[in-house]
Amino acid sequence: MSLVTDAKVIQNKQVIPGYYRMDLAAPSVTERARPGQFLHVRCGSTHDPLLRRPISINAVDRRTGEVSLLYRVAGRGTSLLAGHRSGDMVSIVGPLGRGFTIPEGNEKVIVVSGGIGIAPLYFFLQELAGLGIKATVFQGAATSQQVLLGNEIKELGHSVFIATDDGTRDFHGSVTTLFENYLQNSDFAPGPGAGENLIMNKSYACGPHGMLRKLSEITARWGIPCEVSLEERMGCGVGACLSCACKVKTGDGGSVYHRVCVEGPVFQSGEVSWE
Amino acid sequence: MISDSDNASISKPDLSVNVGGIRMKNPVTTASGTFGFGPEYAPYIDLNRLGAIVVKGTTLEPRAGNPTPRLVETPAGVLNSIGLQNPGVEHFIDEALPYLAGFDVPVIVNISGDTLEDYAGLAARLSRAGGVAGLEVNISCPNVKKGGMQFGGDPAMAAEVTRAVKENSELPVVVKLSPNVTSIAAVAEKVAEAGADAISLINTLLGMSVDIKTRRPILGNTMGGLSGPAVRPVAVRMVWQVYQAVKLPIIGMGGIATAADALEFILAGATAVAIGTANFVNPRATIDVLEGIEKYLSENGVGDIKELIGAAHG
Ligand SMILES: Cc1cc2nc3c(=O)[nH]c(=O)nc-3n(C[C@H](O)[C@H](O)[C@H](O)COP(=O)(O)OP(=O)(O)OC[C@H]3O[C@@H](n4cnc5c(N)ncnc54)[C@H](O)[C@@H]3O)c2cc1C
Ligand SMILES: Cc1cc2nc3c(=O)[nH]c(=O)nc-3n(C[C@H](O)[C@H](O)[C@H](O)COP(=O)(O)O)c2cc1C
Ligand code: FES
């Protein structure tokens, strides 16, 4: 089946003010999709706005052939997307990009999300649950109403810790602080300089750039491998235009640009040149 | 008796064109920098159906490219400031050419340099490589400090670059002009005198965009090149003017998204057309344009696409 599809909108509804969930009938996507991959979505039908918009795959139902997107209305493209009704057709390209590595099963899995960053991570958590892996999830949001999918994640069997910027729910402060506090107070996590024979932790994250940079510092200090899903403005989504460049460190102390749409969007946090 | 297959061959229009010695089975090709080195779009279309493939701009040495953001959308267009990121000509010859050799499509290599010697060196190296059907000389990139537009903006320098490439290569040479000039015809005339085999136009139009929230230019490189449907009328005008000024075949591009757009260029004087930004929106744009042209010819009883080239000039 083709990677370019006109998918029928099953439903498109506001989940909280400014955030929508769209379910599309796209069996060609659900067959192939891996957590962390994205779709390149045509939001309108005219030349303005011209480009497609990258939106992560939020969930798939392989039984019904439906794929869900969870998106924040950020500007013109996503506003148009929000205007779609069930029965409308949406042109999608994908699944695209390289997703998260599925853990072997013996690692302790940590997931850290900021805001709409939960969108691709939920699909990842769905897959983990299917494999019988329970993760510890740290979820950050601006305010209590903006905590997306918290209950659904618990229903999958994962444990969830929530941080809100305004303190209206659970931890008051940033999700990276909450996560670091947790590391300091828990006994399973290896501290800085701990030996190699401790349980391997592995972390996965998606959120604003600043949060990922901070998290990258923390996980490096604690010796926890971390995979981050990055964003960059995209032209083609398929690796041809080189607009979605991300600086990645080379072994010799230099750096090269990788394409977020092909080599990413998921990168090892240690290889990203954070600036 | 006429068999069915004879019938088919009688009714099927002739789409083949010759661009300064580059024989194309149809007039549809790709715009450099928008189609990678080919494999990027292979999952979406049969590359063998293209008239030619024009690959991403190549330089002698690898280039890292410009800081991000490198792309910003504008009304019906995009501004890009990629800055000619590419792995260098040796890597291109070792990695990309063998892949492209697997297809029955002429490969046109887009070359860029900072100096005349760079262009001469690239021409010589690519001529020896084998598997290259022609060179497209980019004297018009607005996104690099040296070379680029500095060559394309001055008719005498454009001619010098053309001569340097011609002297170092037997391959057909297509010179890609910059639209960021007062008189495109004047540049085309000088390039033709210097021995170019064909001309392609347009490259991107220099532009910029400012973020009203941060009050700073959006692109990492401040300015960038505008492409997409927004530039089409400018491109059609330039194809028209160059067709009148010189006798060389023209590869027309700038905002082509549909067969109707492509036909506009052909009627204005283009022998072939390149699809650029439209690939980003519709990965099958090249094939959609090709099929639309075929349909137009059949429906209008045109037996040969060459009848349409420049037909708008009366
Ligand atoms: C791989 C990937 C996956 C993504 N997944 C999701 C998702 O699941 N849910 C979701 O809500 N969003 C996601 N995004 C972000 C989403 O693509 C942008 O919000 C969207 O393109 C904005 O389009 P717009 O037309 O609504 O906004 P525009 O009118 O284009 O811009 C509005 C604002 O968004 C900023 N912006 C535009 N494009 C991007 C971009 N690519 N990255 C960051 N900021 C941008 C602009 O600077 C501007 O301030 C993802 C981005 C990437 C690269
Ligand atoms: C992302 C991008 C990269 C480009 N890179 C090159 C390049 O390397 N060499 C070149 O000659 N032109 C380059 N161009 C210009 C295109 O080949 C073409 O001339 C221009 O985009 C106009 O056509 P379009 O409107 O169909 O895109 C680039 C354009 C874009 C959008
Ligand atoms: S968006 Fe074109 S290379 Fe990534």
XYZ file of C-alpha atoms and ligand atoms in Angstrom:
677
model
C 0.000 0.000 0.000
C 1.133 3.489 -0.786
C 2.870 5.803 1.628
C 0.643 8.618 0.321
C -2.959 8.089 1.309
C -6.213 9.978 1.495
C -7.487 8.911 4.881
C -11.060 9.311 6.062
C -11.627 11.213 9.296
C -13.488 8.961 11.728
C -13.652 11.643 14.363
C -11.919 14.887 15.197
C -12.744 16.307 18.576
C -11.420 18.824 21.037
C -10.065 17.018 24.092
C -9.209 20.133 26.093
C -9.290 23.741 24.876
C -6.824 24.106 21.995
C -5.975 20.403 21.758
C -7.606 17.951 19.365
C -7.587 14.273 18.719
C -8.195 13.056 15.182
C -8.841 9.427 14.338
C -8.195 8.412 10.748
C -8.972 5.227 8.844
C -5.516 4.315 7.560
C -4.785 0.581 7.682
C -1.647 1.104 5.569
C -0.274 3.206 8.424
C -1.333 0.998 11.305
C 0.285 -2.021 9.655
C 3.685 -0.373 9.580
C 3.761 2.329 12.241
C 6.372 2.256 14.998
C 6.217 4.454 18.118
C 7.970 7.778 17.545
C 7.171 7.900 13.840
C 5.104 10.691 12.364
C 2.726 11.468 9.519
C 3.140 14.383 7.136
C -0.352 15.824 7.012
C -1.938 18.135 4.444
C -4.021 20.491 6.585
C -5.848 22.359 3.800
C -6.464 21.938 0.107
C -5.102 25.193 -1.330
C -1.563 26.568 -1.802
C -1.714 28.631 1.381
C -0.552 27.237 3.717
C 1.497 25.272 1.246
C 3.414 22.680 3.209
C 2.300 19.607 5.060
C 2.631 19.501 8.851
C 4.483 16.767 10.743
C 2.282 15.211 13.438
C 3.331 12.217 15.533
C 1.384 9.021 15.585
C -0.360 9.115 18.952
C -1.983 5.697 18.903
C -2.857 2.926 16.498
C -5.550 0.321 16.570
C -4.325 -2.480 14.333
C -7.672 -4.258 14.656
C -9.739 -1.400 13.195
C -6.965 0.085 11.049
C -7.341 3.441 12.762
C -4.555 5.833 13.588
C -4.926 8.693 16.068
C -3.245 12.073 16.120
C -3.160 14.337 19.143
C -2.356 17.914 18.260
C -2.175 21.380 19.656
C -3.572 24.224 17.574
C -0.395 26.246 17.062
C -1.109 28.282 13.935
C -2.760 28.234 10.569
C -2.163 24.631 9.547
C -3.311 23.041 12.764
C -6.323 25.433 12.892
C -7.412 24.138 9.494
C -6.880 20.593 10.681
C -9.095 21.273 13.680
C -11.886 22.295 11.294
C -12.178 18.815 9.783
C -15.361 16.825 10.392
C -15.921 13.094 10.398
C -16.232 11.851 6.840
C -13.761 14.447 5.467
C -10.622 13.179 3.733
C -7.103 14.128 4.820
C -4.015 13.496 2.716
C -1.259 11.874 4.747
C 2.251 10.683 3.950
C 3.803 8.088 6.231
C 4.614 6.527 8.566
C 7.863 8.504 8.387
C 11.048 8.759 10.400
C 12.902 6.584 12.888
C 11.066 5.932 16.128
C 11.990 4.872 19.655
C 14.004 1.722 20.281
C 11.835 -0.885 21.916
C 13.570 -1.978 25.150
C 14.669 -5.589 25.546
C 12.495 -6.039 28.605
C 15.102 -6.205 31.378
C 15.692 -2.464 31.562
C 13.809 -0.151 33.860
C 11.989 2.162 31.498
C 11.512 5.835 32.275
C 9.403 8.115 30.109
C 9.509 11.905 30.416
C 7.114 14.162 28.550
C 6.500 17.884 28.368
C 3.196 19.266 27.086
C 2.131 17.886 23.727
C 5.295 15.743 23.826
C 3.066 13.057 25.310
C 1.607 12.506 21.806
C 4.259 10.098 20.417
C 5.102 8.744 23.890
C 1.572 7.447 24.401
C 1.928 5.160 21.357
C 5.265 3.996 22.811
C 3.605 3.289 26.183
C 0.848 1.384 24.369
C 3.452 -0.847 22.719
C 5.313 -1.359 26.008
C 2.084 -2.428 27.712
C 1.537 -4.931 24.895
C 4.986 -6.363 25.644
C 4.245 -6.534 29.354
C 6.720 -3.757 30.206
C 5.694 -1.302 32.917
C 7.225 2.145 32.672
C 7.603 4.990 35.106
C 6.178 8.097 33.471
C 6.973 11.695 34.368
C 4.545 14.040 32.746
C 4.836 17.805 32.694
C 2.105 20.284 31.766
C 1.529 24.005 32.140
C -1.562 23.541 34.274
C -3.795 20.783 35.633
C -6.297 20.958 32.744
C -3.508 20.361 30.263
C -2.429 16.988 31.576
C -3.270 14.830 28.574
C -3.893 11.082 28.721
C -2.798 10.756 32.378
C -5.590 8.284 33.213
C -5.196 6.334 29.985
C -1.515 5.822 30.758
C -2.365 4.507 34.237
C -4.912 2.181 32.649
C -2.089 0.713 30.570
C -0.465 -0.262 33.875
C 2.295 2.348 34.015
C 2.978 4.559 37.022
C 2.565 8.275 36.424
C 4.077 11.272 38.217
C 2.780 14.679 37.234
C 4.356 18.118 37.411
C 2.538 21.347 36.624
C 4.201 24.698 36.057
C 1.528 26.517 38.080
C 1.263 23.927 40.822
C -2.447 23.290 40.207
C -1.793 19.569 40.308
C 0.756 17.342 42.054
C 4.350 18.598 41.834
C 4.788 22.367 41.451
C 7.634 22.956 39.023
C 9.233 21.503 35.956
C 9.055 17.865 35.040
C 12.836 17.657 34.873
C 13.083 18.775 38.524
C 10.462 16.227 39.508
C 12.402 13.557 37.664
C 15.699 14.504 39.286
C 14.112 14.542 42.749
C 12.814 11.085 42.045
C 16.239 9.824 41.018
C 17.764 11.213 44.200
C 15.166 9.568 46.415
C 14.806 6.200 44.771
C 16.995 3.236 45.497
C 17.030 1.560 42.089
C 18.662 4.366 40.211
C 22.417 4.363 39.957
C 23.850 7.618 41.266
C 26.606 9.525 39.517
C 29.633 7.311 39.255
C 27.769 4.166 40.311
C 29.070 0.804 39.158
C 28.044 -0.938 35.974
C 26.415 -3.886 37.687
C 23.287 -1.953 38.692
C 19.983 -2.336 36.864
C 20.136 -0.648 33.479
C 17.752 2.245 33.187
C 16.640 3.596 29.885
C 14.760 6.829 29.321
C 12.635 8.174 26.507
C 11.490 11.753 26.142
C 9.622 14.264 24.016
C 8.835 17.881 24.793
C 10.090 21.425 24.335
C 13.727 21.867 23.321
C 14.788 23.404 26.652
C 13.287 20.547 28.607
C 15.051 17.956 26.461
C 18.366 19.744 26.839
C 17.978 19.789 30.623
C 16.949 16.157 30.657
C 19.925 15.286 28.527
C 22.212 16.829 31.167
C 20.490 14.980 34.003
C 20.501 11.593 32.321
C 24.137 12.026 31.307
C 25.043 12.796 34.916
C 23.207 9.705 36.151
C 24.477 7.470 33.397
C 21.025 6.729 32.022
C 20.760 6.369 28.242
C 18.109 8.704 26.879
C 16.286 8.827 23.570
C 14.733 12.161 22.659
C 12.259 13.027 19.931
C 13.184 16.357 18.327
C 11.302 18.916 16.275
C 12.473 20.995 13.377
C 10.634 22.794 10.605
C 10.083 20.395 7.758
C 9.758 20.864 4.034
C 9.522 17.440 2.459
C 9.458 15.031 5.408
C 11.269 12.424 3.297
C 14.909 13.513 3.448
C 15.205 15.442 0.199
C 15.242 19.128 1.140
C 17.649 19.204 4.121
C 15.597 21.838 5.904
C 15.038 19.828 9.103
C 18.697 19.764 10.080
C 19.788 18.884 13.602
C 23.386 19.202 14.750
C 24.800 15.858 15.824
C 28.259 15.383 17.384
C 30.875 13.394 15.576
C 33.472 11.282 17.348
C 36.278 13.747 16.615
C 34.707 16.665 18.507
C 33.063 18.167 15.433
C 29.448 18.056 14.351
C 27.367 17.234 11.308
C 23.779 17.946 10.403
C 21.381 15.036 10.433
C 17.851 15.128 9.054
C 15.183 15.055 11.755
C 12.726 13.504 9.269
C 14.912 10.524 8.297
C 17.708 9.993 10.841
C 15.223 11.197 13.510
C 12.956 12.421 14.926
C 14.314 10.190 17.690
C 17.991 10.657 18.567
C 20.243 9.503 21.401
C 20.429 12.575 23.645
C 24.194 12.168 23.947
C 24.734 12.584 20.217
C 22.725 15.811 19.915
C 24.700 19.035 19.910
C 22.504 21.015 22.322
C 22.771 24.763 21.944
C -3.977 -4.202 -41.542
C -3.291 -1.995 -38.566
C -2.840 -3.906 -35.306
C -3.873 -2.597 -31.905
C -0.315 -1.852 -30.949
C 0.199 0.186 -34.120
C -2.935 2.058 -33.269
C -1.619 2.769 -29.827
C 1.665 4.038 -31.179
C -0.143 6.263 -33.651
C -2.367 7.848 -31.030
C 0.303 8.131 -28.314
C 1.842 11.592 -28.509
C 5.593 11.992 -28.795
C 6.836 13.434 -25.524
C 10.560 13.175 -26.159
C 12.697 16.297 -26.099
C 16.356 17.125 -26.520
C 17.820 19.639 -24.095
C 21.111 20.730 -25.625
C 22.213 17.138 -26.213
C 20.493 15.587 -23.192
C 17.860 13.240 -24.641
C 14.809 12.992 -22.442
C 11.915 10.585 -23.044
C 9.562 13.254 -21.711
C 9.989 16.861 -20.601
C 9.513 16.306 -16.864
C 12.491 16.557 -14.554
C 13.255 17.521 -10.961
C 14.543 20.821 -9.572
C 17.911 20.570 -7.869
C 17.774 20.519 -4.089
C 14.183 19.398 -3.913
C 14.652 15.751 -4.875
C 17.778 14.738 -2.966
C 19.898 12.281 -4.939
C 16.889 10.239 -6.071
C 16.335 7.477 -3.489
C 14.316 9.804 -1.276
C 11.399 9.715 -3.713
C 11.815 6.141 -4.963
C 9.214 4.864 -2.455
C 6.665 7.212 -4.041
C 7.258 7.125 -7.789
C 8.926 5.005 -10.450
C 12.078 7.020 -11.124
C 12.321 5.390 -14.563
C 9.344 7.412 -15.716
C 11.112 10.747 -15.307
C 12.563 12.550 -18.312
C 15.725 13.267 -16.303
C 16.788 13.584 -12.681
C 18.536 16.757 -11.577
C 20.243 16.040 -8.279
C 21.039 18.142 -5.218
C 23.729 20.797 -5.702
C 27.245 19.400 -5.378
C 30.482 21.158 -4.444
C 34.103 19.993 -4.521
C 34.346 19.689 -0.744
C 31.552 18.627 1.636
C 29.498 21.516 3.027
C 27.750 21.619 6.386
C 25.108 24.111 5.305
C 23.491 26.968 7.197
C 22.125 27.155 10.755
C 18.445 26.400 11.428
C 15.674 27.348 10.923
C 16.371 26.774 7.256
C 12.836 26.913 5.979
C 9.861 29.139 6.522
C 6.527 29.155 4.813
C 5.225 32.254 3.056
C 1.957 32.810 1.173
C 1.871 30.011 -1.443
C 5.627 29.527 -1.157
C 8.620 28.740 1.002
C 11.823 30.578 1.820
C 14.827 28.302 2.239
C 18.370 28.910 3.394
C 19.829 25.404 3.236
C 23.226 26.734 2.196
C 24.162 23.949 -0.225
C 24.649 21.273 2.422
C 26.102 18.306 0.506
C 28.617 15.521 1.046
C 31.009 16.705 -1.705
C 31.577 15.479 -5.238
C 33.673 12.388 -4.367
C 30.989 11.068 -2.069
C 28.397 11.819 -4.739
C 30.363 9.836 -7.324
C 30.958 6.897 -4.960
C 27.531 6.664 -3.367
C 24.850 8.414 -5.422
C 25.910 7.771 -9.009
C 25.980 3.955 -8.730
C 22.440 4.043 -7.349
C 21.247 6.305 -10.156
C 22.966 4.093 -12.749
C 20.343 1.479 -11.925
C 17.703 3.591 -13.661
C 17.187 4.342 -17.313
C 17.086 8.097 -16.739
C 19.622 10.766 -17.667
C 21.274 12.224 -14.567
C 22.017 15.934 -14.553
C 24.403 17.046 -11.837
C 23.941 20.517 -10.374
C 27.321 22.068 -9.493
C 28.279 25.059 -7.352
C 31.533 26.702 -6.426
C 33.182 29.698 -4.804
C 35.675 30.275 -7.595
C 36.073 29.649 -11.329
C 38.554 26.897 -10.448
C 35.912 25.139 -8.350
C 33.539 25.012 -11.306
C 36.305 23.873 -13.653
C 37.388 21.157 -11.220
C 33.851 19.890 -10.721
C 33.238 19.807 -14.469
C 36.411 17.826 -15.088
C 35.799 15.404 -12.237
C 32.172 14.684 -13.172
C 32.995 14.259 -16.859
C 35.409 11.454 -15.965
C 32.972 9.814 -13.542
C 30.695 8.213 -16.145
C 26.941 8.001 -15.781
C 26.432 11.763 -15.930
C 24.267 13.013 -18.818
C 24.823 16.705 -18.268
C 25.896 19.421 -15.889
C 23.652 22.123 -14.503
C 25.778 25.053 -13.456
C 24.311 26.835 -10.448
C 25.462 30.433 -10.618
C 22.426 31.574 -8.736
C 22.234 30.244 -5.206
C 21.208 33.090 -2.911
C 22.212 31.183 0.215
C 25.979 31.105 0.123
C 28.297 33.995 0.803
C 30.829 33.495 -1.949
C 30.142 32.477 -5.525
C 26.493 31.732 -6.017
C 24.575 34.786 -6.942
C 27.695 36.863 -7.302
C 28.362 34.951 -10.550
C 24.754 34.904 -11.650
C 24.187 38.588 -11.016
C 26.796 39.781 -13.497
C 26.509 38.818 -17.196
C 30.284 38.906 -17.756
C 31.003 36.657 -14.781
C 28.177 34.312 -15.750
C 29.873 33.960 -19.137
C 33.241 33.271 -17.516
C 31.849 30.470 -15.376
C 30.164 28.980 -18.443
C 33.462 29.051 -20.362
C 35.360 27.458 -17.482
C 32.891 24.588 -17.371
C 32.764 24.139 -21.153
C 36.548 24.030 -21.381
C 36.704 21.238 -18.831
C 33.893 19.023 -19.965
C 32.456 17.327 -23.024
C 29.108 17.002 -21.307
C 26.127 19.158 -22.244
C 26.164 22.255 -20.037
C 22.960 23.784 -18.714
C 23.490 27.126 -17.020
C 21.006 27.900 -14.250
C 20.277 31.597 -14.090
C 19.454 33.763 -11.129
C 16.172 35.639 -11.223
C 17.680 38.286 -8.933
C 18.796 40.506 -11.829
C 17.414 43.473 -13.719
C 17.701 41.905 -17.164
C 17.499 38.131 -17.391
C 17.814 38.334 -21.197
C 21.171 40.104 -20.939
C 22.587 37.321 -18.755
C 21.144 34.641 -21.050
C 22.751 36.229 -24.121
C 26.223 36.290 -22.529
C 25.900 32.720 -21.308
C 24.813 31.598 -24.781
C 27.793 33.366 -26.376
C 30.083 31.591 -23.910
C 28.917 28.227 -25.222
C 26.124 27.042 -22.935
C 24.093 24.201 -24.433
C 20.934 25.041 -22.537
C 19.580 27.364 -19.877
C 17.537 26.595 -16.790
C 15.537 29.094 -14.820
C 14.524 30.213 -12.365
C 16.468 29.670 -9.211
C 14.913 31.079 -6.036
C 14.097 34.754 -5.547
C 15.936 36.413 -2.678
C 13.533 37.107 0.161
C 13.113 37.198 3.910
C 10.618 36.905 6.714
C 10.527 38.490 10.178
C 8.935 36.951 13.300
C 6.733 39.619 14.912
C 6.851 37.800 18.260
C 10.623 37.636 18.611
C 11.120 40.693 16.349
C 13.969 38.887 14.624
C 14.446 37.410 11.148
C 13.079 33.852 11.143
C 15.712 32.120 9.020
C 18.987 31.193 10.662
C 20.737 32.841 7.727
C 18.436 35.935 7.798
C 17.666 35.848 4.059
C 16.618 32.953 1.889
C 15.344 31.914 -1.508
C 11.656 32.002 -2.344
C 10.137 29.143 -4.339
C 6.764 27.527 -4.880
C 3.523 28.635 -6.587
C 4.095 32.219 -5.424
C 6.996 32.676 -7.865
C 5.388 31.135 -10.943
C 4.371 34.306 -12.796
C 7.895 35.681 -12.433
C 9.363 32.439 -13.736
C 7.007 32.262 -16.713
C 7.903 35.843 -17.608
C 11.620 35.057 -17.492
C 11.228 31.923 -19.626
C 9.331 34.074 -22.130
C 12.062 36.720 -22.205
C 14.927 34.243 -22.462
C 13.155 32.338 -25.253
C 13.056 35.576 -27.216
C 16.657 36.470 -26.441
C 18.527 33.232 -27.236
C 18.139 30.129 -29.381
C 18.993 27.666 -26.608
C 16.616 25.106 -25.118
C 15.244 26.095 -21.722
C 14.415 24.011 -18.650
C 11.673 26.039 -16.980
C 10.844 25.891 -13.297
C 9.374 27.951 -10.487
C 6.178 26.936 -8.753
C 5.082 24.162 -11.092
C 2.600 21.937 -9.261
C 0.243 20.718 -11.988
C 0.261 19.836 -15.699
C -1.446 23.140 -16.438
C 1.420 24.993 -14.752
C 3.965 22.990 -16.741
C 2.173 23.630 -20.041
C 2.254 27.352 -19.311
C 6.061 27.170 -19.177
C 6.267 25.068 -22.338
C 4.030 27.453 -24.253
C 6.169 30.356 -23.002
C 9.265 28.657 -24.424
C 10.487 25.887 -22.132
C 11.621 22.618 -23.747
C 11.520 20.812 -20.410
C 10.112 21.575 -16.987
C 11.420 20.871 -13.497
C 9.283 20.212 -10.435
C 10.682 21.562 -7.178
C 8.796 22.625 -4.074
C 5.664 20.781 -5.275
C 7.433 17.471 -4.512
C 7.310 18.397 -0.817
C 3.539 18.791 -0.893
C 2.807 15.933 -3.274
C 5.568 13.318 -3.496
C 3.995 12.128 -6.763
C 3.923 15.609 -8.331
C 6.371 14.743 -11.138
C 4.265 11.798 -12.325
C 0.998 13.705 -11.922
C 2.422 16.490 -14.112
C 3.677 13.997 -16.694
C 0.348 12.178 -16.904
C -1.511 15.482 -17.120
C 0.655 16.643 -20.030
C 0.041 13.355 -21.856
C -3.691 13.752 -21.332
C -3.646 17.338 -22.579
C -1.797 16.355 -25.737
C -4.178 13.463 -26.454
C -7.281 15.505 -25.760
C -6.107 18.356 -27.930
C -4.869 16.243 -30.812
C -1.254 17.321 -30.388
C 0.973 14.546 -31.738
C 4.276 15.937 -30.547
C 5.055 18.034 -27.474
C 7.625 19.966 -29.524
C 4.743 21.652 -31.347
C 3.893 23.463 -28.117
C 7.345 24.777 -27.201
C 7.180 28.561 -27.397
C 3.792 28.393 -29.118
C 2.511 31.335 -27.068
C 4.892 33.614 -28.979
C 2.655 33.282 -32.054
C 8.401 15.048 14.007
C 7.392 16.026 14.551
C 6.273 15.540 15.204
C 5.322 16.431 15.707
N 4.254 15.900 16.365
C 3.309 16.730 16.842
C 2.170 16.203 17.516
O 1.995 15.004 17.654
N 1.247 17.082 17.988
C 1.399 18.435 17.845
O 0.538 19.181 18.295
N 2.475 18.954 17.230
C 3.419 18.145 16.717
N 4.519 18.680 16.066
C 4.601 20.149 15.898
C 3.736 20.557 14.724
O 4.297 20.062 13.535
C 3.641 22.102 14.636
O 2.941 22.564 15.755
C 2.865 22.504 13.412
O 3.638 22.252 12.264
C 2.510 23.970 13.447
O 1.807 24.247 12.257
P 0.776 25.457 12.165
O 0.490 25.710 10.730
O -0.402 25.215 13.008
O 1.577 26.621 12.795
P 2.366 27.764 12.014
O 1.366 28.814 11.660
O 3.196 27.192 10.947
O 3.299 28.232 13.168
C 2.797 28.495 14.477
C 3.935 28.469 15.458
O 4.533 27.181 15.501
C 5.949 27.258 15.226
N 6.286 26.108 14.391
C 5.943 25.900 13.092
N 6.429 24.721 12.648
C 7.085 24.162 13.671
C 7.820 22.945 13.844
N 7.952 22.038 12.887
N 8.375 22.711 15.038
C 8.244 23.596 16.030
N 7.578 24.741 15.933
C 7.007 25.041 14.788
C 6.156 28.551 14.527
O 7.398 29.132 14.844
C 5.042 29.424 15.072
O 5.422 30.115 16.227
C 5.497 17.829 15.562
C 6.608 18.318 14.898
C 7.565 17.437 14.392
C 8.757 17.992 13.685
C 15.044 23.413 -0.329
C 15.566 23.873 -1.663
C 16.898 23.595 -2.006
C 17.407 24.010 -3.240
N 18.697 23.705 -3.561
C 19.180 24.048 -4.791
C 20.493 23.659 -5.201
O 21.218 22.977 -4.478
N 20.924 24.054 -6.431
C 20.127 24.790 -7.279
O 20.551 25.124 -8.378
N 18.873 25.134 -6.924
C 18.371 24.790 -5.707
N 17.079 25.129 -5.365
C 16.232 25.865 -6.326
C 15.318 24.919 -7.098
O 16.064 24.001 -7.866
C 14.366 25.692 -8.033
O 15.142 26.444 -8.928
C 13.443 26.635 -7.282
O 13.020 26.048 -6.087
C 12.225 27.048 -8.090
O 11.383 25.956 -8.401
P 10.101 25.527 -7.520
O 9.309 26.768 -7.264
O 9.376 24.510 -8.335
O 10.645 24.954 -6.261
C 16.567 24.729 -4.135
C 15.230 24.987 -3.776
C 14.719 24.559 -2.574
C 13.284 24.856 -2.235
S 12.042 17.763 5.893
Fe 13.103 17.651 4.026
S 14.936 16.683 4.641
Fe 13.739 16.592 6.418
